[in-house]
Amino acid sequence: MICDDEEGVRESLRLILAKNYNLSFASNGNKVIDLMSKSGADIVIRDIKMPRMDGVETMRRLRQISPRVKILSPSLS
């Protein structure tokens, strides 16, 4: 599952990963929480700075839904 508020980032990751993975996309934290509740995911790649709900709060809520989900974030350096 890919969660980023920038369409270009979502599209770039789709181009890179779609051949080998089944992907779902969300443009904000609320949408990724909804998707996770409905369909689940093994891995979530999420942005840190997003409108409405930042990446830290999104991670906290994802862990409540699925404690074992792997959550990846971009490097802040």
mmCIF file of C-alpha atoms in Angstrom:
data_model
loop_
_atom_site.group_PDB
_atom_site.id
_atom_site.type_symbol
_atom_site.label_atom_id
_atom_site.label_comp_id
_atom_site.label_asym_id
_atom_site.label_seq_id
_atom_site.Cartn_x
_atom_site.Cartn_y
_atom_site.Cartn_z
ATOM 1 C CA MET A 1 0.000 0.000 0.000
ATOM 2 C CA ILE A 2 1.337 3.432 -0.963
ATOM 3 C CA CYS A 3 0.240 6.546 0.948
ATOM 4 C CA ASP A 4 1.470 9.916 -0.279
ATOM 5 C CA ASP A 5 -0.348 13.180 -0.904
ATOM 6 C CA GLU A 6 1.666 13.838 -4.076
ATOM 7 C CA GLU A 7 0.276 12.121 -7.148
ATOM 8 C CA GLY A 8 3.696 12.119 -8.837
ATOM 9 C CA VAL A 9 5.231 10.135 -5.990
ATOM 10 C CA ARG A 10 2.385 7.595 -6.055
ATOM 11 C CA GLU A 11 2.725 7.233 -9.819
ATOM 12 C CA SER A 12 6.512 6.822 -9.648
ATOM 13 C CA LEU A 13 6.191 4.067 -7.061
ATOM 14 C CA ARG A 14 3.470 2.414 -9.149
ATOM 15 C CA LEU A 15 5.765 2.336 -12.176
ATOM 16 C CA ILE A 16 8.580 0.807 -10.138
ATOM 17 C CA LEU A 17 6.606 -1.728 -8.096
ATOM 18 C CA ALA A 18 3.493 -2.730 -10.056
ATOM 19 C CA LYS A 19 5.188 -5.516 -12.034
ATOM 20 C CA ASN A 20 6.023 -7.443 -8.871
ATOM 21 C CA TYR A 21 3.415 -6.390 -6.283
ATOM 22 C CA ASN A 22 -0.323 -5.905 -5.911
ATOM 23 C CA LEU A 23 -0.656 -2.254 -4.952
ATOM 24 C CA SER A 24 -3.252 -0.019 -3.346
ATOM 25 C CA PHE A 25 -2.961 3.762 -3.192
ATOM 26 C CA ALA A 26 -4.118 6.464 -0.804
ATOM 27 C CA SER A 27 -3.590 10.216 -0.951
ATOM 28 C CA ASN A 28 -3.816 10.838 2.799
ATOM 29 C CA GLY A 29 -3.737 9.156 6.196
ATOM 30 C CA ASN A 30 -7.508 8.833 6.530
ATOM 31 C CA LYS A 31 -7.750 6.999 3.221
ATOM 32 C CA VAL A 32 -4.927 4.580 4.022
ATOM 33 C CA ILE A 33 -6.562 3.779 7.391
ATOM 34 C CA ASP A 34 -9.835 3.068 5.588
ATOM 35 C CA LEU A 35 -8.115 0.860 2.998
ATOM 36 C CA MET A 36 -6.205 -1.035 5.668
ATOM 37 C CA SER A 37 -9.422 -1.655 7.606
ATOM 38 C CA LYS A 38 -11.122 -3.076 4.501
ATOM 39 C CA SER A 39 -8.413 -5.004 2.691
ATOM 40 C CA GLY A 40 -5.227 -5.053 4.763
ATOM 41 C CA ALA A 41 -1.656 -4.983 3.499
ATOM 42 C CA ASP A 42 1.676 -6.542 4.345
ATOM 43 C CA ILE A 43 3.662 -3.340 3.780
ATOM 44 C CA VAL A 44 2.726 0.352 3.822
ATOM 45 C CA ILE A 45 4.992 2.981 2.302
ATOM 46 C CA ARG A 46 3.849 6.320 3.654
ATOM 47 C CA ASP A 47 4.857 9.943 3.537
ATOM 48 C CA ILE A 48 5.641 11.821 6.753
ATOM 49 C CA LYS A 49 4.211 15.230 5.824
ATOM 50 C CA MET A 50 0.613 14.931 4.669
ATOM 51 C CA PRO A 51 -2.506 17.069 5.121
ATOM 52 C CA ARG A 52 -5.173 16.144 7.689
ATOM 53 C CA MET A 53 -3.166 13.373 9.368
ATOM 54 C CA ASP A 54 0.626 13.307 9.361
ATOM 55 C CA GLY A 55 2.672 10.169 8.817
ATOM 56 C CA VAL A 56 3.390 9.636 12.514
ATOM 57 C CA GLU A 57 -0.296 9.594 13.466
ATOM 58 C CA THR A 58 -1.029 7.446 10.419
ATOM 59 C CA MET A 59 1.570 4.930 11.588
ATOM 60 C CA ARG A 60 0.099 4.852 15.090
ATOM 61 C CA ARG A 61 -3.383 4.118 13.744
ATOM 62 C CA LEU A 62 -2.139 1.526 11.267
ATOM 63 C CA ARG A 63 -0.436 -0.308 14.141
ATOM 64 C CA GLN A 64 -3.768 -0.403 16.002
ATOM 65 C CA ILE A 65 -5.447 -2.048 13.012
ATOM 66 C CA SER A 66 -2.594 -4.371 12.079
ATOM 67 C CA PRO A 67 0.245 -4.599 14.633
ATOM 68 C CA ARG A 68 2.453 -6.673 12.316
ATOM 69 C CA VAL A 69 2.254 -4.501 9.212
ATOM 70 C CA LYS A 70 5.638 -3.258 7.988
ATOM 71 C CA ILE A 71 5.625 0.532 7.641
ATOM 72 C CA LEU A 72 8.288 2.231 5.531
ATOM 73 C CA SER A 73 9.021 5.947 5.429
ATOM 74 C CA PRO A 74 11.295 8.057 3.290
ATOM 75 C CA SER A 75 14.603 9.151 4.748
ATOM 76 C CA LEU A 76 14.455 12.549 6.412
ATOM 77 C CA SER A 77 18.108 13.310 5.721
#
